[in-house]
Amino acid sequence: METPTGTPTRTAAARWAALMAARAVPDEILAHAPASPYRQDPERFLPAAEPADTPSRRAAVAVLAASPDRTVLDVGCGAGAASLALVGEARHVVGVDPASDMLAAFVRACLEWDMPYQGVLGSWPEALPDTGTADLVLCHHVGYDTGDLAAFASGLTAAARVGVVMEIHATHPQAWLDPFWDRFHGVRRPAPPTADDALAVLTELGVEPEVRRWTADPRPVEDPDARAARVTRRLCLPPDRAGEVAEVLATHDGPTTPPAERVTFSWRT
């Protein structure tokens, strides 16, 4: 797209990509990281015994109520927290995730909950040929993991026969760590992307989602040592600095957890 003078304009998708690229871990820090800062513990994403009555779940149930087969595709399924909150509503779930340990946890959860399933190891939207389509496509907390949100969201729409439900944090969930990047690495991180930036990308694609803004219930209190170890890894620091990280977390006067504010986007296809 160009202006009348021939100067390229900055589309919402390009702005999203630029915001995400600017927040990438610097190569020289990542190269010396003792462990991947992107690894997640599947145990933190297990399905709840009693699913919370969230706007995202209500939107998903509404899509399934209008669905002929009540099939679900869970993109970035993790351990199945989003899709297995629909036990009793869905008849079959396909989970796709790029992490093998997450996908293994998803499979175990489906077996435990007696949910017919298929697991697909892969990234989105590249895995679309392997997942096929479903009545409902779910995507919880994956949007901030992609730089090409336009292609990602287009893949969600392409895979959905009836509707899509996408849940993200109101702002980048790792933005609360920005002061710690400055403290430990001297890295000043730029402003993070937000749900409003994501909404602009969807609008640019011609999607007009229903938008629900809400606040999630607090997560269970995490063991301080476990949290310090997780944050140490996130900051690309060696494990022997976890005690220092724990001390900084304990004395920090700002947020020490991701924000509770969520945004649910849902649209019919």
mmCIF file of C-alpha atoms in Angstrom:
data_model
loop_
_atom_site.group_PDB
_atom_site.id
_atom_site.type_symbol
_atom_site.label_atom_id
_atom_site.label_comp_id
_atom_site.label_asym_id
_atom_site.label_seq_id
_atom_site.Cartn_x
_atom_site.Cartn_y
_atom_site.Cartn_z
ATOM 1 C CA MET A 1 0.000 0.000 0.000
ATOM 2 C CA GLU A 2 1.304 3.465 -0.856
ATOM 3 C CA THR A 3 0.379 7.053 -0.179
ATOM 4 C CA PRO A 4 -0.361 9.397 -3.128
ATOM 5 C CA THR A 5 3.282 10.540 -2.985
ATOM 6 C CA GLY A 6 4.520 6.963 -3.361
ATOM 7 C CA THR A 7 5.707 6.577 0.241
ATOM 8 C CA PRO A 8 4.806 3.127 1.622
ATOM 9 C CA THR A 9 2.296 3.236 4.481
ATOM 10 C CA ARG A 10 2.675 1.113 7.584
ATOM 11 C CA THR A 11 -0.105 -1.441 7.699
ATOM 12 C CA ALA A 12 -1.376 -2.903 10.922
ATOM 13 C CA ALA A 13 0.250 -6.235 10.077
ATOM 14 C CA ALA A 14 3.600 -4.575 9.413
ATOM 15 C CA ARG A 15 3.314 -2.592 12.635
ATOM 16 C CA TRP A 16 2.659 -5.806 14.575
ATOM 17 C CA ALA A 17 5.664 -7.494 12.976
ATOM 18 C CA ALA A 18 7.881 -4.500 13.790
ATOM 19 C CA LEU A 19 6.717 -4.379 17.417
ATOM 20 C CA MET A 20 7.395 -8.084 17.852
ATOM 21 C CA ALA A 21 10.788 -7.946 16.141
ATOM 22 C CA ALA A 22 11.869 -5.038 18.333
ATOM 23 C CA ARG A 23 11.203 -7.138 21.440
ATOM 24 C CA ALA A 24 13.183 -10.186 20.332
ATOM 25 C CA VAL A 25 15.907 -11.337 22.695
ATOM 26 C CA PRO A 26 19.192 -9.865 21.404
ATOM 27 C CA ASP A 27 21.204 -12.464 19.500
ATOM 28 C CA GLU A 28 24.292 -12.080 21.680
ATOM 29 C CA ILE A 29 22.242 -12.800 24.828
ATOM 30 C CA LEU A 30 20.334 -15.692 23.277
ATOM 31 C CA ALA A 31 23.576 -17.269 22.040
ATOM 32 C CA HIS A 32 24.864 -17.541 25.620
ATOM 33 C CA ALA A 33 21.590 -18.604 27.239
ATOM 34 C CA PRO A 34 22.031 -21.886 29.153
ATOM 35 C CA ALA A 35 18.445 -22.895 28.266
ATOM 36 C CA SER A 36 15.786 -21.697 25.856
ATOM 37 C CA PRO A 37 13.893 -18.724 27.311
ATOM 38 C CA TYR A 38 10.863 -19.784 25.296
ATOM 39 C CA ARG A 39 10.373 -23.214 26.856
ATOM 40 C CA GLN A 40 7.198 -23.590 28.911
ATOM 41 C CA ASP A 41 6.358 -26.148 31.575
ATOM 42 C CA PRO A 42 3.320 -28.200 30.473
ATOM 43 C CA GLU A 43 2.265 -28.612 34.113
ATOM 44 C CA ARG A 44 1.369 -24.904 34.196
ATOM 45 C CA PHE A 45 -1.150 -25.351 31.366
ATOM 46 C CA LEU A 46 -3.123 -28.427 32.382
ATOM 47 C CA PRO A 47 -6.930 -28.398 32.058
ATOM 48 C CA ALA A 48 -8.813 -27.307 35.150
ATOM 49 C CA ALA A 49 -10.960 -29.878 36.912
ATOM 50 C CA GLU A 50 -13.801 -27.356 36.738
ATOM 51 C CA PRO A 51 -13.449 -25.054 33.709
ATOM 52 C CA ALA A 52 -13.874 -21.374 34.477
ATOM 53 C CA ASP A 53 -16.941 -19.678 33.009
ATOM 54 C CA THR A 54 -14.948 -17.202 30.920
ATOM 55 C CA PRO A 55 -16.082 -15.127 27.934
ATOM 56 C CA SER A 56 -13.857 -17.313 25.761
ATOM 57 C CA ARG A 57 -15.528 -20.521 26.884
ATOM 58 C CA ARG A 58 -19.005 -19.022 26.451
ATOM 59 C CA ALA A 59 -18.124 -17.879 22.936
ATOM 60 C CA ALA A 60 -16.797 -21.350 22.111
ATOM 61 C CA VAL A 61 -19.936 -23.061 23.444
ATOM 62 C CA ALA A 62 -22.053 -20.737 21.297
ATOM 63 C CA VAL A 63 -20.103 -21.733 18.178
ATOM 64 C CA LEU A 64 -20.434 -25.433 18.981
ATOM 65 C CA ALA A 65 -24.176 -25.024 19.518
ATOM 66 C CA ALA A 66 -24.410 -23.903 15.881
ATOM 67 C CA SER A 67 -22.066 -26.650 14.632
ATOM 68 C CA PRO A 68 -23.147 -29.841 12.877
ATOM 69 C CA ASP A 69 -20.310 -32.054 14.120
ATOM 70 C CA ARG A 70 -19.032 -30.142 17.192
ATOM 71 C CA THR A 71 -15.391 -30.650 16.229
ATOM 72 C CA VAL A 72 -12.649 -28.441 17.661
ATOM 73 C CA LEU A 73 -9.189 -27.481 16.437
ATOM 74 C CA ASP A 74 -7.011 -26.102 19.240
ATOM 75 C CA VAL A 75 -4.116 -24.105 17.765
ATOM 76 C CA GLY A 76 -1.207 -23.908 20.161
ATOM 77 C CA CYS A 77 -3.042 -26.401 22.342
ATOM 78 C CA GLY A 78 -0.422 -26.646 25.068
ATOM 79 C CA ALA A 79 -1.657 -29.223 27.566
ATOM 80 C CA GLY A 80 -5.276 -28.793 26.446
ATOM 81 C CA ALA A 81 -6.603 -26.208 28.899
ATOM 82 C CA ALA A 82 -8.698 -24.409 26.271
ATOM 83 C CA SER A 83 -10.163 -27.336 24.349
ATOM 84 C CA LEU A 84 -10.725 -29.645 27.311
ATOM 85 C CA ALA A 85 -12.733 -26.909 28.984
ATOM 86 C CA LEU A 86 -15.295 -27.972 26.360
ATOM 87 C CA VAL A 87 -15.722 -31.560 27.552
ATOM 88 C CA GLY A 88 -19.413 -32.329 27.222
ATOM 89 C CA GLU A 89 -19.760 -29.767 24.413
ATOM 90 C CA ALA A 90 -17.216 -30.994 21.849
ATOM 91 C CA ARG A 91 -17.203 -34.420 20.241
ATOM 92 C CA HIS A 92 -13.657 -34.459 18.851
ATOM 93 C CA VAL A 93 -10.582 -32.289 19.387
ATOM 94 C CA VAL A 94 -7.507 -31.815 17.220
ATOM 95 C CA GLY A 95 -4.590 -30.233 19.064
ATOM 96 C CA VAL A 96 -1.607 -28.727 17.271
ATOM 97 C CA ASP A 97 1.505 -27.470 19.034
ATOM 98 C CA PRO A 98 5.156 -27.014 18.039
ATOM 99 C CA ALA A 99 6.433 -28.374 21.386
ATOM 100 C CA SER A 100 6.510 -32.157 21.705
ATOM 101 C CA ASP A 101 6.233 -32.107 25.509
ATOM 102 C CA MET A 102 3.146 -29.901 25.311
ATOM 103 C CA LEU A 103 1.556 -32.170 22.737
ATOM 104 C CA ALA A 104 2.320 -35.227 24.886
ATOM 105 C CA ALA A 105 0.593 -33.511 27.820
ATOM 106 C CA PHE A 106 -2.387 -32.753 25.575
ATOM 107 C CA VAL A 107 -2.645 -36.401 24.558
ATOM 108 C CA ARG A 108 -2.486 -37.555 28.189
ATOM 109 C CA ALA A 109 -5.201 -35.084 29.143
ATOM 110 C CA CYS A 110 -7.483 -36.219 26.314
ATOM 111 C CA LEU A 111 -7.075 -39.824 27.425
ATOM 112 C CA GLU A 112 -7.755 -38.889 31.038
ATOM 113 C CA TRP A 113 -10.870 -36.923 30.097
ATOM 114 C CA ASP A 114 -12.021 -39.574 27.584
ATOM 115 C CA MET A 115 -12.033 -37.032 24.749
ATOM 116 C CA PRO A 116 -11.606 -38.343 21.183
ATOM 117 C CA TYR A 117 -8.563 -36.558 19.829
ATOM 118 C CA GLN A 118 -5.818 -36.166 17.260
ATOM 119 C CA GLY A 119 -2.440 -34.626 18.081
ATOM 120 C CA VAL A 120 -0.419 -32.781 15.433
ATOM 121 C CA LEU A 121 3.151 -31.660 16.040
ATOM 122 C CA GLY A 122 3.794 -28.467 14.113
ATOM 123 C CA SER A 123 3.642 -24.699 13.862
ATOM 124 C CA TRP A 124 0.744 -22.614 12.657
ATOM 125 C CA PRO A 125 -0.330 -21.981 9.907
ATOM 126 C CA GLU A 126 2.148 -24.417 8.328
ATOM 127 C CA ALA A 127 0.361 -27.347 10.025
ATOM 128 C CA LEU A 128 -3.025 -26.550 8.446
ATOM 129 C CA PRO A 129 -2.730 -29.308 5.806
ATOM 130 C CA ASP A 130 -2.184 -31.827 8.614
ATOM 131 C CA THR A 131 -4.937 -30.605 10.927
ATOM 132 C CA GLY A 132 -7.694 -30.106 8.386
ATOM 133 C CA THR A 133 -10.742 -28.037 9.291
ATOM 134 C CA ALA A 134 -13.073 -28.068 12.286
ATOM 135 C CA ASP A 135 -16.342 -26.437 13.249
ATOM 136 C CA LEU A 136 -14.624 -24.383 15.959
ATOM 137 C CA VAL A 137 -11.037 -23.152 15.929
ATOM 138 C CA LEU A 138 -9.638 -22.148 19.308
ATOM 139 C CA CYS A 139 -6.448 -20.209 19.901
ATOM 140 C CA HIS A 140 -5.574 -19.205 23.454
ATOM 141 C CA HIS A 141 -2.470 -17.154 24.253
ATOM 142 C CA VAL A 142 -0.495 -17.820 21.090
ATOM 143 C CA GLY A 143 -0.952 -14.510 19.252
ATOM 144 C CA TYR A 144 2.030 -12.877 20.944
ATOM 145 C CA ASP A 145 4.236 -15.776 19.830
ATOM 146 C CA THR A 146 4.013 -14.901 16.138
ATOM 147 C CA GLY A 147 5.456 -12.031 14.168
ATOM 148 C CA ASP A 148 3.198 -12.640 11.172
ATOM 149 C CA LEU A 149 -0.164 -12.270 12.859
ATOM 150 C CA ALA A 150 -1.945 -11.700 9.542
ATOM 151 C CA ALA A 151 -0.946 -15.105 8.167
ATOM 152 C CA PHE A 152 -1.600 -16.712 11.546
ATOM 153 C CA ALA A 153 -5.129 -15.307 11.847
ATOM 154 C CA SER A 154 -5.919 -15.998 8.189
ATOM 155 C CA GLY A 155 -5.043 -19.634 8.869
ATOM 156 C CA LEU A 156 -7.454 -19.702 11.805
ATOM 157 C CA THR A 157 -10.267 -18.440 9.582
ATOM 158 C CA ALA A 158 -9.389 -20.872 6.806
ATOM 159 C CA ALA A 159 -9.554 -23.815 9.210
ATOM 160 C CA ALA A 160 -12.886 -22.872 10.801
ATOM 161 C CA ARG A 161 -16.129 -24.113 9.276
ATOM 162 C CA VAL A 162 -18.303 -22.173 11.729
ATOM 163 C CA GLY A 163 -16.290 -19.867 13.960
ATOM 164 C CA VAL A 164 -13.056 -18.832 15.658
ATOM 165 C CA VAL A 165 -12.399 -17.919 19.286
ATOM 166 C CA MET A 166 -9.047 -16.274 19.990
ATOM 167 C CA GLU A 167 -7.967 -15.239 23.493
ATOM 168 C CA ILE A 168 -4.935 -13.081 24.267
ATOM 169 C CA HIS A 169 -3.631 -10.904 27.066
ATOM 170 C CA ALA A 170 -4.555 -7.235 26.860
ATOM 171 C CA THR A 171 -0.852 -6.483 26.489
ATOM 172 C CA HIS A 172 2.170 -8.648 25.767
ATOM 173 C CA PRO A 173 2.318 -11.138 28.660
ATOM 174 C CA GLN A 174 6.093 -10.776 29.064
ATOM 175 C CA ALA A 175 6.088 -6.970 29.229
ATOM 176 C CA TRP A 176 6.147 -7.120 33.035
ATOM 177 C CA LEU A 177 9.690 -8.494 32.717
ATOM 178 C CA ASP A 178 10.976 -5.370 30.958
ATOM 179 C CA PRO A 179 12.451 -3.798 34.132
ATOM 180 C CA PHE A 180 14.301 -7.048 34.816
ATOM 181 C CA TRP A 181 15.858 -7.072 31.334
ATOM 182 C CA ASP A 182 17.161 -3.617 32.117
ATOM 183 C CA ARG A 183 18.338 -4.682 35.591
ATOM 184 C CA PHE A 184 20.214 -7.814 34.523
ATOM 185 C CA HIS A 185 21.239 -7.062 30.937
ATOM 186 C CA GLY A 186 20.989 -3.297 30.479
ATOM 187 C CA VAL A 187 18.439 -3.894 27.713
ATOM 188 C CA ARG A 188 15.735 -1.248 27.380
ATOM 189 C CA ARG A 189 12.807 -2.939 25.709
ATOM 190 C CA PRO A 190 10.420 -0.896 23.550
ATOM 191 C CA ALA A 191 6.684 -0.597 24.090
ATOM 192 C CA PRO A 192 4.935 -3.956 23.681
ATOM 193 C CA PRO A 193 2.163 -4.815 21.247
ATOM 194 C CA THR A 194 -1.331 -4.921 22.693
ATOM 195 C CA ALA A 195 -4.691 -6.486 21.961
ATOM 196 C CA ASP A 196 -5.655 -3.272 20.187
ATOM 197 C CA ASP A 197 -2.769 -3.846 17.774
ATOM 198 C CA ALA A 198 -4.034 -7.380 17.205
ATOM 199 C CA LEU A 199 -7.542 -6.081 16.613
ATOM 200 C CA ALA A 200 -6.177 -3.688 13.991
ATOM 201 C CA VAL A 201 -4.603 -6.637 12.163
ATOM 202 C CA LEU A 202 -7.885 -8.568 12.217
ATOM 203 C CA THR A 203 -9.770 -5.520 10.941
ATOM 204 C CA GLU A 204 -7.231 -5.091 8.161
ATOM 205 C CA LEU A 205 -7.949 -8.702 7.135
ATOM 206 C CA GLY A 206 -11.665 -7.914 6.880
ATOM 207 C CA VAL A 207 -12.515 -9.722 10.110
ATOM 208 C CA GLU A 208 -15.022 -7.965 12.350
ATOM 209 C CA PRO A 209 -14.752 -9.875 15.627
ATOM 210 C CA GLU A 210 -16.906 -9.561 18.672
ATOM 211 C CA VAL A 211 -14.561 -8.185 21.341
ATOM 212 C CA ARG A 212 -14.885 -9.048 25.022
ATOM 213 C CA ARG A 213 -12.511 -7.498 27.569
ATOM 214 C CA TRP A 214 -12.344 -9.164 30.962
ATOM 215 C CA THR A 215 -10.167 -10.029 33.944
ATOM 216 C CA ALA A 216 -9.027 -13.568 34.648
ATOM 217 C CA ASP A 217 -9.097 -15.134 38.080
ATOM 218 C CA PRO A 218 -5.709 -15.123 39.831
ATOM 219 C CA ARG A 219 -3.490 -18.108 39.123
ATOM 220 C CA PRO A 220 -2.622 -20.345 42.081
ATOM 221 C CA VAL A 221 0.258 -18.959 44.123
ATOM 222 C CA GLU A 222 3.489 -20.280 42.643
ATOM 223 C CA ASP A 223 6.306 -21.616 44.777
ATOM 224 C CA PRO A 224 8.832 -18.737 45.036
ATOM 225 C CA ASP A 225 11.784 -20.940 44.116
ATOM 226 C CA ALA A 226 9.967 -22.333 41.079
ATOM 227 C CA ARG A 227 8.992 -18.850 39.966
ATOM 228 C CA ALA A 228 12.546 -17.572 40.407
ATOM 229 C CA ALA A 229 13.887 -20.489 38.357
ATOM 230 C CA ARG A 230 11.358 -19.847 35.598
ATOM 231 C CA VAL A 231 12.113 -16.109 35.468
ATOM 232 C CA THR A 232 15.856 -16.829 35.517
ATOM 233 C CA ARG A 233 15.437 -18.988 32.423
ATOM 234 C CA ARG A 234 13.225 -16.357 30.786
ATOM 235 C CA LEU A 235 15.967 -13.795 31.311
ATOM 236 C CA CYS A 236 18.588 -16.107 29.744
ATOM 237 C CA LEU A 237 20.525 -16.213 33.008
ATOM 238 C CA PRO A 238 22.360 -19.250 34.410
ATOM 239 C CA PRO A 239 20.577 -21.234 37.135
ATOM 240 C CA ASP A 240 23.073 -20.136 39.783
ATOM 241 C CA ARG A 241 21.622 -16.616 39.593
ATOM 242 C CA ALA A 242 18.133 -17.735 40.625
ATOM 243 C CA GLY A 243 18.737 -16.557 44.184
ATOM 244 C CA GLU A 244 19.554 -13.063 42.938
ATOM 245 C CA VAL A 245 16.462 -13.093 40.745
ATOM 246 C CA ALA A 246 14.328 -14.214 43.699
ATOM 247 C CA GLU A 247 15.623 -11.311 45.771
ATOM 248 C CA VAL A 248 14.849 -8.797 43.025
ATOM 249 C CA LEU A 249 11.355 -10.259 42.559
ATOM 250 C CA ALA A 250 10.699 -9.997 46.282
ATOM 251 C CA THR A 251 11.683 -6.328 46.437
ATOM 252 C CA HIS A 252 10.341 -5.145 43.086
ATOM 253 C CA ASP A 253 7.662 -2.465 43.480
ATOM 254 C CA GLY A 254 6.005 -3.187 40.127
ATOM 255 C CA PRO A 255 4.171 -6.203 38.666
ATOM 256 C CA THR A 256 5.799 -9.581 39.188
ATOM 257 C CA THR A 257 3.318 -11.656 37.186
ATOM 258 C CA PRO A 258 1.691 -11.334 33.759
ATOM 259 C CA PRO A 259 -1.373 -9.068 33.669
ATOM 260 C CA ALA A 260 -4.785 -10.540 34.461
ATOM 261 C CA GLU A 261 -6.560 -8.524 31.758
ATOM 262 C CA ARG A 262 -7.666 -10.647 28.819
ATOM 263 C CA VAL A 263 -9.338 -9.988 25.483
ATOM 264 C CA THR A 264 -11.464 -12.496 23.587
ATOM 265 C CA PHE A 265 -11.966 -12.115 19.847
ATOM 266 C CA SER A 266 -14.635 -14.287 18.242
ATOM 267 C CA TRP A 267 -15.918 -14.333 14.695
ATOM 268 C CA ARG A 268 -17.988 -16.530 12.400
ATOM 269 C CA THR A 269 -16.702 -17.780 9.075
#
